[in-house]
CSV table of C-alpha atoms and ligand atoms in Angstrom, one decimal:
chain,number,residue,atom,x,y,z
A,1,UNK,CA,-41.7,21.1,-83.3
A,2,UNK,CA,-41.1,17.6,-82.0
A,3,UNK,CA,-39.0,16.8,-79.1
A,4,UNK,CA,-37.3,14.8,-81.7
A,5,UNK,CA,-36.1,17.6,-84.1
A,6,UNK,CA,-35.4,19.7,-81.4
A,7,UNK,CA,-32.8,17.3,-79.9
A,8,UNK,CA,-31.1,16.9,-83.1
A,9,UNK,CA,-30.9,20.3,-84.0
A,10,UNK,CA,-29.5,20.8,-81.0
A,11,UNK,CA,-27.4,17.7,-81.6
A,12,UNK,CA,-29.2,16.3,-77.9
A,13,UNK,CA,-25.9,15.3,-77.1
A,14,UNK,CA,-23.2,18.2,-77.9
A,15,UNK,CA,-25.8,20.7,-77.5
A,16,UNK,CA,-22.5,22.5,-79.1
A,17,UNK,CA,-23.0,23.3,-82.8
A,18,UNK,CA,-26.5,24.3,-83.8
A,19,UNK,CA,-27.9,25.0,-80.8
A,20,UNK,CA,-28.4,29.2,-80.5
A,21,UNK,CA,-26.8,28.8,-76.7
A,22,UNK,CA,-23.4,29.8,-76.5
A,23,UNK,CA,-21.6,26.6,-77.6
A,24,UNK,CA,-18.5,27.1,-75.1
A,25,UNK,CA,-20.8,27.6,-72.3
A,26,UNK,CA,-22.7,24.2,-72.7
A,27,UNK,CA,-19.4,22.4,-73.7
A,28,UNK,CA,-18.0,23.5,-70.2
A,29,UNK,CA,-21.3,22.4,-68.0
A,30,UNK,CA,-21.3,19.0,-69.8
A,31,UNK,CA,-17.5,18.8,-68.8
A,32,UNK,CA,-15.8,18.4,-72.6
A,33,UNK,CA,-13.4,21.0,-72.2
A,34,UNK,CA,-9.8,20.6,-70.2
A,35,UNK,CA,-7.6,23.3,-69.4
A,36,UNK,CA,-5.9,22.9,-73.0
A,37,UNK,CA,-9.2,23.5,-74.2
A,38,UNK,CA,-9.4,26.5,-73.2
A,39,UNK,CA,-7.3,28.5,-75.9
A,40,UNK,CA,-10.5,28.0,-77.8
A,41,UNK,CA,-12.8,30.7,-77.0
A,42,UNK,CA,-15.6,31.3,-79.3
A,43,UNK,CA,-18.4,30.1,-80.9
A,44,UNK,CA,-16.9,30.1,-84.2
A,45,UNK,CA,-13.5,28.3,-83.3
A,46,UNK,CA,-14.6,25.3,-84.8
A,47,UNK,CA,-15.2,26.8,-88.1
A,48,UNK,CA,-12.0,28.3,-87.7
A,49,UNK,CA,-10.6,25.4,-87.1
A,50,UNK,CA,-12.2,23.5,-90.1
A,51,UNK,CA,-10.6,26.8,-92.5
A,52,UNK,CA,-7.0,25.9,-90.6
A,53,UNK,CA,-7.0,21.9,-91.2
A,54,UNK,CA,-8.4,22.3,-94.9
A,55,UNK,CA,-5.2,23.4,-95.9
A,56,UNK,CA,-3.7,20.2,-95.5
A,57,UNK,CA,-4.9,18.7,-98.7
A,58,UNK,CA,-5.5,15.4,-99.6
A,59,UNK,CA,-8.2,12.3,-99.6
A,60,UNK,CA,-11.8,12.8,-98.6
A,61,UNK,CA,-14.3,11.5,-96.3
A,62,UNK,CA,-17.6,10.6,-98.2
A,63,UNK,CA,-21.1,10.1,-97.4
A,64,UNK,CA,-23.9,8.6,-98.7
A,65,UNK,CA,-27.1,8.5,-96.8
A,66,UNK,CA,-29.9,6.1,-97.7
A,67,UNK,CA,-33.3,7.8,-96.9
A,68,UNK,CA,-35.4,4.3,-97.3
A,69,UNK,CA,-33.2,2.2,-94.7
A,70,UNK,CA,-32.2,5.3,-92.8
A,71,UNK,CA,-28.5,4.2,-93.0
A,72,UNK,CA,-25.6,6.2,-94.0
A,73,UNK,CA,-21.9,4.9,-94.8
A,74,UNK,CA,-19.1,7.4,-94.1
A,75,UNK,CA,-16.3,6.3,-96.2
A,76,UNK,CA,-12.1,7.3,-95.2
A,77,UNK,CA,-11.0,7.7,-98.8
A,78,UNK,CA,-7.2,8.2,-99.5
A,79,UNK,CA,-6.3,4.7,-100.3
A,80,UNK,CA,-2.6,5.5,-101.6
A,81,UNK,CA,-2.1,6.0,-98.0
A,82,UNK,CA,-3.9,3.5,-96.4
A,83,UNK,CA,-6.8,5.5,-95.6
A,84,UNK,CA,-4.2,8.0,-93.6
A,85,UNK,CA,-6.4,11.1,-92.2
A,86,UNK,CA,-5.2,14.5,-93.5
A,87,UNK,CA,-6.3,18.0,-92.1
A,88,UNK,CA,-8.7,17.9,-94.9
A,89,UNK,CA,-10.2,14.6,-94.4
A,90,UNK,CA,-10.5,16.2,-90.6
A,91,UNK,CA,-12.4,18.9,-91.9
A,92,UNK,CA,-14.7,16.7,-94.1
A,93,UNK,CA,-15.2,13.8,-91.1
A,94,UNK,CA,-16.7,17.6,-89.1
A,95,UNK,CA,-18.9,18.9,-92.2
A,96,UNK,CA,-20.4,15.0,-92.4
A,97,UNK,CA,-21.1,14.7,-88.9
A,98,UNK,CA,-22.7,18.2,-89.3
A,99,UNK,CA,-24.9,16.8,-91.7
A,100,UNK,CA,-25.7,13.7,-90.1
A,101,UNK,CA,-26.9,15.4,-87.2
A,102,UNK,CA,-29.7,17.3,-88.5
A,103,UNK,CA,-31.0,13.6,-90.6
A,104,UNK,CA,-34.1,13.2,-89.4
A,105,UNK,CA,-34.9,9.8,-91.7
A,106,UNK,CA,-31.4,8.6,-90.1
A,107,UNK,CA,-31.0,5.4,-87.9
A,108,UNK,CA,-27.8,3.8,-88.0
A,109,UNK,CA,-24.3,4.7,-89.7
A,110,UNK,CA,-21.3,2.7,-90.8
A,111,UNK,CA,-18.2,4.2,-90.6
A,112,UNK,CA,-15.6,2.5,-92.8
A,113,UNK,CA,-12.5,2.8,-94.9
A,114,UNK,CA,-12.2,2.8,-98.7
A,115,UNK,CA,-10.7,-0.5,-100.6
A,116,UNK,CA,-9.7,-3.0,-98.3
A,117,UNK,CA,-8.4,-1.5,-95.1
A,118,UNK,CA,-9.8,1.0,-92.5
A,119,UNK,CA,-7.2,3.9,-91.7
A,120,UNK,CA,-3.6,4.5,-90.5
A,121,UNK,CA,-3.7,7.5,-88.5
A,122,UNK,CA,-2.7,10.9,-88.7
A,123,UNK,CA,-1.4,11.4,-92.1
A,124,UNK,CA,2.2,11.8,-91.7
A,125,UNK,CA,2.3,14.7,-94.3
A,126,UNK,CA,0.0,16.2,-92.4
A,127,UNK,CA,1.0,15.2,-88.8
A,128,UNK,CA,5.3,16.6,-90.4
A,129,UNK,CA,3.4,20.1,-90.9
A,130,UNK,CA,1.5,20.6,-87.3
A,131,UNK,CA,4.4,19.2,-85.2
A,132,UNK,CA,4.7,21.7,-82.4
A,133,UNK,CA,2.5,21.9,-79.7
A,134,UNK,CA,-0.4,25.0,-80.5
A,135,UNK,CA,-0.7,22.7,-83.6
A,136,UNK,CA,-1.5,19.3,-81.8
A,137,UNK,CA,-3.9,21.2,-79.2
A,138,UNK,CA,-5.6,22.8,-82.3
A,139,UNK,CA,-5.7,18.8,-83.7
A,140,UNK,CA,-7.1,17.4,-80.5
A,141,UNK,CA,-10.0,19.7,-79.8
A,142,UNK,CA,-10.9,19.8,-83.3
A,143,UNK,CA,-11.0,15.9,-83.2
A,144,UNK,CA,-12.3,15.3,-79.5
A,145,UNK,CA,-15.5,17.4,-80.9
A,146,UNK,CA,-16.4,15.4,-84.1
A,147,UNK,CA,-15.2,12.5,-82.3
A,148,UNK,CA,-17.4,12.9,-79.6
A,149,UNK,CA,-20.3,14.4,-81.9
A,150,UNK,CA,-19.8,10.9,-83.9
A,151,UNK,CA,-20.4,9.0,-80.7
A,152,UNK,CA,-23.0,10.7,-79.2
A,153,UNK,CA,-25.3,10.9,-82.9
A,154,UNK,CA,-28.8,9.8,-82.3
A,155,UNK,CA,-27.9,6.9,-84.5
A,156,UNK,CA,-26.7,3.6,-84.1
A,157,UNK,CA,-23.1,3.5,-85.8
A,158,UNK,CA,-20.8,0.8,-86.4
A,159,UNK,CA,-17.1,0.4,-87.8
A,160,UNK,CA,-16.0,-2.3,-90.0
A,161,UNK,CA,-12.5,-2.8,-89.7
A,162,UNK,CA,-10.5,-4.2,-92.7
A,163,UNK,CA,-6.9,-4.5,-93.1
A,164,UNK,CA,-5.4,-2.3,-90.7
A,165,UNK,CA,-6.7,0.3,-88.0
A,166,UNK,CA,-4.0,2.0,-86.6
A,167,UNK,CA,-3.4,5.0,-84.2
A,168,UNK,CA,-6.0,7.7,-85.2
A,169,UNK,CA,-7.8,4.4,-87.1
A,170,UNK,CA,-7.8,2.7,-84.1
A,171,UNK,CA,-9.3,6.0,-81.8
A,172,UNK,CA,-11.9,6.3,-84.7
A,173,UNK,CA,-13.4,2.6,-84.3
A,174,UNK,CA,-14.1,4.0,-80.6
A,175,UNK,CA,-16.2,6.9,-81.6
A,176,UNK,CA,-18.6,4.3,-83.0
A,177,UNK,CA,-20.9,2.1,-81.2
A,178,UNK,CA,-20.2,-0.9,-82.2
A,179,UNK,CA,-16.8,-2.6,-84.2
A,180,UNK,CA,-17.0,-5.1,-86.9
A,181,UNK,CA,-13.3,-7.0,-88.0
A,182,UNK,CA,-12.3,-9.1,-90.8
A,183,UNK,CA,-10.7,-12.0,-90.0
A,184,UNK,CA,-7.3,-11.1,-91.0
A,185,UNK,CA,-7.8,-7.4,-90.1
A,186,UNK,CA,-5.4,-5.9,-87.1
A,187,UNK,CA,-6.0,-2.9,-84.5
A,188,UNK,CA,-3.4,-1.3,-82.8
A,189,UNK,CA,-3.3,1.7,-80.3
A,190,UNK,CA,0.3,2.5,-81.3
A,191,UNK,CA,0.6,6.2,-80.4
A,192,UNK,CA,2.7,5.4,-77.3
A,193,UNK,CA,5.7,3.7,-79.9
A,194,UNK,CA,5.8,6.9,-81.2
A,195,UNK,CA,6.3,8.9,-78.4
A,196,UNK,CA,2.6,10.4,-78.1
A,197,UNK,CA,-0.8,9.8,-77.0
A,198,UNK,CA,-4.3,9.4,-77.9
A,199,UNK,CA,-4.6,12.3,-79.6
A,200,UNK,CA,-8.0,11.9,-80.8
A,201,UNK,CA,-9.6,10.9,-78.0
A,202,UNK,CA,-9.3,7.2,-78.0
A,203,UNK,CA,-7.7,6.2,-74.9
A,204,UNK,CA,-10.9,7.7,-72.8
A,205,UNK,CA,-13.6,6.0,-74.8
A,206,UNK,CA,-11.5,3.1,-74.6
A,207,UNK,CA,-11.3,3.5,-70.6
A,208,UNK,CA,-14.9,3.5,-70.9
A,209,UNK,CA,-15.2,0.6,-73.2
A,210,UNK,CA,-13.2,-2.0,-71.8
A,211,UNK,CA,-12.3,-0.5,-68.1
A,212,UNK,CA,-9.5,1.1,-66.5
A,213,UNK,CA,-7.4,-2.3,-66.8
A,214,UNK,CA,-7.8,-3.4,-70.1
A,215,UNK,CA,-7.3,-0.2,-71.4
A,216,UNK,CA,-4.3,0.7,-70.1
A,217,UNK,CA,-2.9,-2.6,-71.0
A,218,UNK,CA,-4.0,-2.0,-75.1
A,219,UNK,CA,-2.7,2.2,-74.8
A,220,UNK,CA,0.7,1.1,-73.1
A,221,UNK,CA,1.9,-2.0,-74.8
A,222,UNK,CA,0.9,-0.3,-78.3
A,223,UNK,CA,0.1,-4.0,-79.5
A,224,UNK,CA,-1.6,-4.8,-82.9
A,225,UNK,CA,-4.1,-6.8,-81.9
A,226,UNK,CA,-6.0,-9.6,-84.3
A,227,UNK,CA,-9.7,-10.1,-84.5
A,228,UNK,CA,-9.1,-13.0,-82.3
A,229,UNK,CA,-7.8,-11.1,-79.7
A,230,UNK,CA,-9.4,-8.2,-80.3
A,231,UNK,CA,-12.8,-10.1,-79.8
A,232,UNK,CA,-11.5,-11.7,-76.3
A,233,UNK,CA,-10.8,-8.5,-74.8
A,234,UNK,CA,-14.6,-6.5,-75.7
A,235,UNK,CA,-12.3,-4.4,-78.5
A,236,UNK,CA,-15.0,-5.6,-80.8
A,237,UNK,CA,-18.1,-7.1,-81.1
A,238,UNK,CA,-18.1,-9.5,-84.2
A,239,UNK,CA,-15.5,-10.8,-86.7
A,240,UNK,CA,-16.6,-11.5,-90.0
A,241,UNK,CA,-15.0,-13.6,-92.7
A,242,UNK,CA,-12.4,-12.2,-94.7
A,243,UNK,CA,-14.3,-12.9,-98.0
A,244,UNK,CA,-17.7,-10.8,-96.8
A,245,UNK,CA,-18.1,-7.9,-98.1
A,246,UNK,CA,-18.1,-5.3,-95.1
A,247,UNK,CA,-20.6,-3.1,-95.6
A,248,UNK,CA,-22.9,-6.0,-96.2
A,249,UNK,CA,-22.4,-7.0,-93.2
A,250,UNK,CA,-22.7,-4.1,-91.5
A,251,UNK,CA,-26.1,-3.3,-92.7
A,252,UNK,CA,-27.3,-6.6,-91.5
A,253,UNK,CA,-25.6,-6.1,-88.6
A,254,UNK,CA,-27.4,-2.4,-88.1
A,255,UNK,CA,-30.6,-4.0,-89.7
A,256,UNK,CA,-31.9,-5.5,-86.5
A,257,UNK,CA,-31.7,-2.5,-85.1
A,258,UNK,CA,-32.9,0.4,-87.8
A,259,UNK,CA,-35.9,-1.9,-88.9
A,260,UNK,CA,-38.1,0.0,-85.8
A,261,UNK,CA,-39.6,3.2,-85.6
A,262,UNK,CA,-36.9,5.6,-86.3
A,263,UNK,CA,-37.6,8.1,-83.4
A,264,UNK,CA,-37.7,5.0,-81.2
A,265,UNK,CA,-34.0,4.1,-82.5
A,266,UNK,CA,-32.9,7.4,-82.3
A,267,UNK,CA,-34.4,8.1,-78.5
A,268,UNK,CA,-33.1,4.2,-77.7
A,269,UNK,CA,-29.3,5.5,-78.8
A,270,UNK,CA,-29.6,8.9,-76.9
A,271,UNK,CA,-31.1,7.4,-73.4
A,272,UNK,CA,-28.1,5.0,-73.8
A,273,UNK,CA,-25.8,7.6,-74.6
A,274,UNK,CA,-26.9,10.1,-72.3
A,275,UNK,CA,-27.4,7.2,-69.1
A,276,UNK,CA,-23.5,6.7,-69.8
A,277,UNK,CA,-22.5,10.4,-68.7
A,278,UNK,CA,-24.7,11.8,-66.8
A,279,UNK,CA,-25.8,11.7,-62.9
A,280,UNK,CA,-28.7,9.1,-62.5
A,281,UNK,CA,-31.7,11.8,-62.0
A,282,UNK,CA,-30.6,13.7,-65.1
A,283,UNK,CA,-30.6,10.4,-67.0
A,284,UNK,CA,-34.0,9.5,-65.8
A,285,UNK,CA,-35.0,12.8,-66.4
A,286,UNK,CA,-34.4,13.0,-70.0
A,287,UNK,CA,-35.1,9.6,-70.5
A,288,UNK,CA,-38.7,10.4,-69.3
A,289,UNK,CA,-38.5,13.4,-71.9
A,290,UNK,CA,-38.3,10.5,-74.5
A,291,UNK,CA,-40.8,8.0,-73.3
A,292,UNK,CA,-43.3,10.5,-73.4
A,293,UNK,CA,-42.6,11.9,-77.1
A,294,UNK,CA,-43.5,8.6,-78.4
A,295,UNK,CA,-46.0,7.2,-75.6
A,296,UNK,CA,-49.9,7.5,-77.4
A,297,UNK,CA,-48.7,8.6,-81.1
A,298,UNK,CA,-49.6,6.8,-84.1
A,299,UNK,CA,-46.8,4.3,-84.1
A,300,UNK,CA,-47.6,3.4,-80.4
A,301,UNK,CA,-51.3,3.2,-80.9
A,302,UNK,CA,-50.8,0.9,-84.6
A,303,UNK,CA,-49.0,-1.6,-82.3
A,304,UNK,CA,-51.6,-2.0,-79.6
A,305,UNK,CA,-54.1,-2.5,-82.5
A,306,UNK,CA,-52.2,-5.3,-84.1
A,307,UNK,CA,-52.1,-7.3,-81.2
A,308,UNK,CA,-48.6,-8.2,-81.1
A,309,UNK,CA,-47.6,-12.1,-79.8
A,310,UNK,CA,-43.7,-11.8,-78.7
A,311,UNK,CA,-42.2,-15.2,-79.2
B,1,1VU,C1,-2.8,10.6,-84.8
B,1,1VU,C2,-1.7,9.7,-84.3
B,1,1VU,C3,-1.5,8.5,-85.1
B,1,1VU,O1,-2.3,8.2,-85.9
B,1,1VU,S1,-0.1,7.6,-84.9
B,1,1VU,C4,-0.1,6.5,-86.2
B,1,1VU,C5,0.4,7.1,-87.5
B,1,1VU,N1,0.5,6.1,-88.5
B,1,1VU,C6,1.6,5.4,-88.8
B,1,1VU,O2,2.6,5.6,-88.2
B,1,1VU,C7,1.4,4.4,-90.0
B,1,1VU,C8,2.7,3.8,-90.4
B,1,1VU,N2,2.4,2.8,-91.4
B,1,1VU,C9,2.4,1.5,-91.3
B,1,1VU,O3,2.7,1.0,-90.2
B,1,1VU,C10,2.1,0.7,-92.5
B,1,1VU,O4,2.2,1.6,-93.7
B,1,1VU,C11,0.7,0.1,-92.5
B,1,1VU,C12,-0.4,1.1,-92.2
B,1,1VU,C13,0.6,-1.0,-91.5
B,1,1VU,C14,0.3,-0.5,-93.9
B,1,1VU,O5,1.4,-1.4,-94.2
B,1,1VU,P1,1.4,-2.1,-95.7
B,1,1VU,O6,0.1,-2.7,-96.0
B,1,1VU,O7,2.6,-2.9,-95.8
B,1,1VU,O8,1.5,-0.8,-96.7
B,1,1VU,P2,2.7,0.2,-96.9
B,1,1VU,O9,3.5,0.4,-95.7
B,1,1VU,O10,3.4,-0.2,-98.2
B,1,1VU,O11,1.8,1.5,-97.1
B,1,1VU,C15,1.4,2.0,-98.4
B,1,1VU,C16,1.8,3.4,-98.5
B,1,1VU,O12,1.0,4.2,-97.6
B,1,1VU,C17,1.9,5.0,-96.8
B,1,1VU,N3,1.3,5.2,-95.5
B,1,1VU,C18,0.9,4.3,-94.6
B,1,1VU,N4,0.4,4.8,-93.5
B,1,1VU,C19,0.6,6.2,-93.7
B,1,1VU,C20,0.3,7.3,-92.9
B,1,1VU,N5,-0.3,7.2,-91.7
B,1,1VU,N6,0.6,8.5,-93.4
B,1,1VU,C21,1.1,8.7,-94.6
B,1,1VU,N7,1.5,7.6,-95.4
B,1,1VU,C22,1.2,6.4,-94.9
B,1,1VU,C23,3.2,4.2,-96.8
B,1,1VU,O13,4.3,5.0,-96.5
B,1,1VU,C24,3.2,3.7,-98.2
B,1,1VU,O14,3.7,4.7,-99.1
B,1,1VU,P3,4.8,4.5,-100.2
B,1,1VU,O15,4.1,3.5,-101.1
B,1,1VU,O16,6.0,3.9,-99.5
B,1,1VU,O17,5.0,5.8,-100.8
């Protein structure tokens, strides 16, 4: 079996859901768990978990995979609430990101919200029912793992933000590669207005994003940032005009990245994404792992035989 499939099966990154090592084990060498974390205690939490937050009903999160461009679009859909996340849409964002791990035509992903806005959080209906403590521990290690699982996908993912991203919205652009914005589209970090925090995991991968300062300026002052603003501070990486149509742009944005080889895109996303967390030797040491997977094979070899001028 190639190197490839064995990586995604074993989701390279998590190594945590269809690997046949003990899930808890690997999570707690790779560092994911915190002390909170550790009320959960089995393999199978996480499908408990996904029965527990599927009572929360409403919306859904959609995907559609395109097996000739390798690109898939994962849409928020509950537009009477602005794209508001219930324990449902949890549960569907975990089952997606299930099944975009073991793609194997898959190269990029774009992550976006349905109408014309992105996502405002926590559902409140939702967030009324789980307001004690076990219940926002149960929320936050369900969410750090798909977040994380997002993040770390062997694809290259992007968010296009419309409208409004707020709270949870805002924490899900993070668990993205890259962020797209609409002119007239805002992004807030709110959480701390309402007296709580990055539930979600958004204020590390926004630490890691723009750096420690930065950061704790965006998390602390809870502003709703513009795509102006949001642009001069690294928050995103484009703003697109208000009359584009996102997801256009999003695949033309991805397109100059998923028009390669799609286990070189795949490898290029996990060296990345493995070089950001790991000690320097174990980086090298898997990128090798990579290089040589596709070193000599057909692709490689058609390339040296065309000759190719880089201009
Ligand atoms: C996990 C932690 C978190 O996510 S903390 C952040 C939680 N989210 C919020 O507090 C969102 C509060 N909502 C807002 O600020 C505004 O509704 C935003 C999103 C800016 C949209 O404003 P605007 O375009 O004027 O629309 P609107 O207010 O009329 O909203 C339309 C209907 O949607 C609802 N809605 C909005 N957000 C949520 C949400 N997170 N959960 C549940 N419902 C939400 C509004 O209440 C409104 O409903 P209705 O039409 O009044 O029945």
């Amino acid at each position: 079996m190639a190197l490839r499939t064995i990586f995604r099966m074993c989701s390279v990154v998590t190594g945590l859901r269809n690997c046949g090592v003990p899930r808890k084990m690997a999570a707690e060498k790779m560092g994911l768990f915190t002390t909170h974390d550790r009320s959960i205690s089995s393999l199978d939490d996480y499908a408990s978990l996904r029965e527990h937050f599927m009572q929360f009903k409403g919306g859904s999160v959609d995907l559609v995979k395109d097996n000739e461009t390798g690109i898939a679009v994962i849409t928020l859909n509950n537009p009477d609430v602005k794209n508001a996340m219930t324990g449902k849409m949890m549960a569907d964002l975990y089952d997606t990101v299930g099944d975009l791990e073991v793609w194997n035509a898959g190269k990029g992903v774009i992550l976006r919200g349905s109408g014309t806005t992105f996502c405002s959080g926590g559902d409140l209906g939702t967030v009324r029912q789980i307001c004690n403590q076990a219940n926002g521990i149960k929320m936050s290690v369900f969410m750090h793992n798909i977040t994380s699982r997002l993040l770390q996908i062997p694809m290259i993912s992007v968010a296009t933000i419309q409208g409004t991203a707020l709270g949870g919205g805002a924490e899900l652009t993070t668990a993205c590669d890259f962020r797209l914005m609409t002119q007239g589209a805002r992004i807030g970090f709110v959480q701390i207005k309402l007296g709580v925090l990055t539930g979600w995991g958004g204020g590390t991968r926004l630490t890691k994003l723009l750096g420690k300062s930065k950061a704790l300026e965006v998390l602390a002052s809870g502003k709703m940032y513009d795509s102006k603003e949001a642009k001069s501070i690294g928050l995103i990486n484009d703003i697109l005009p208000d009359d584009s149509d996102p997801e256009d742009s999003a695949n033309e944005w991805l397109n100059r990245f998923c028009c390669w080889d799609p286990a070189a895109v795949s490898y290029t996303k996990s060296i990345v994404s493995v070089a950001e967390r790991s000690p320097y030797e174990h980086a090298l040491s898997f990128e090798r792992e990579c290089f040589s997977d596709v070193w000599g094979k057909p692709v490689h070899l058609n390339a040296l035989n065309r000759n190719i001028k880089h201009s």
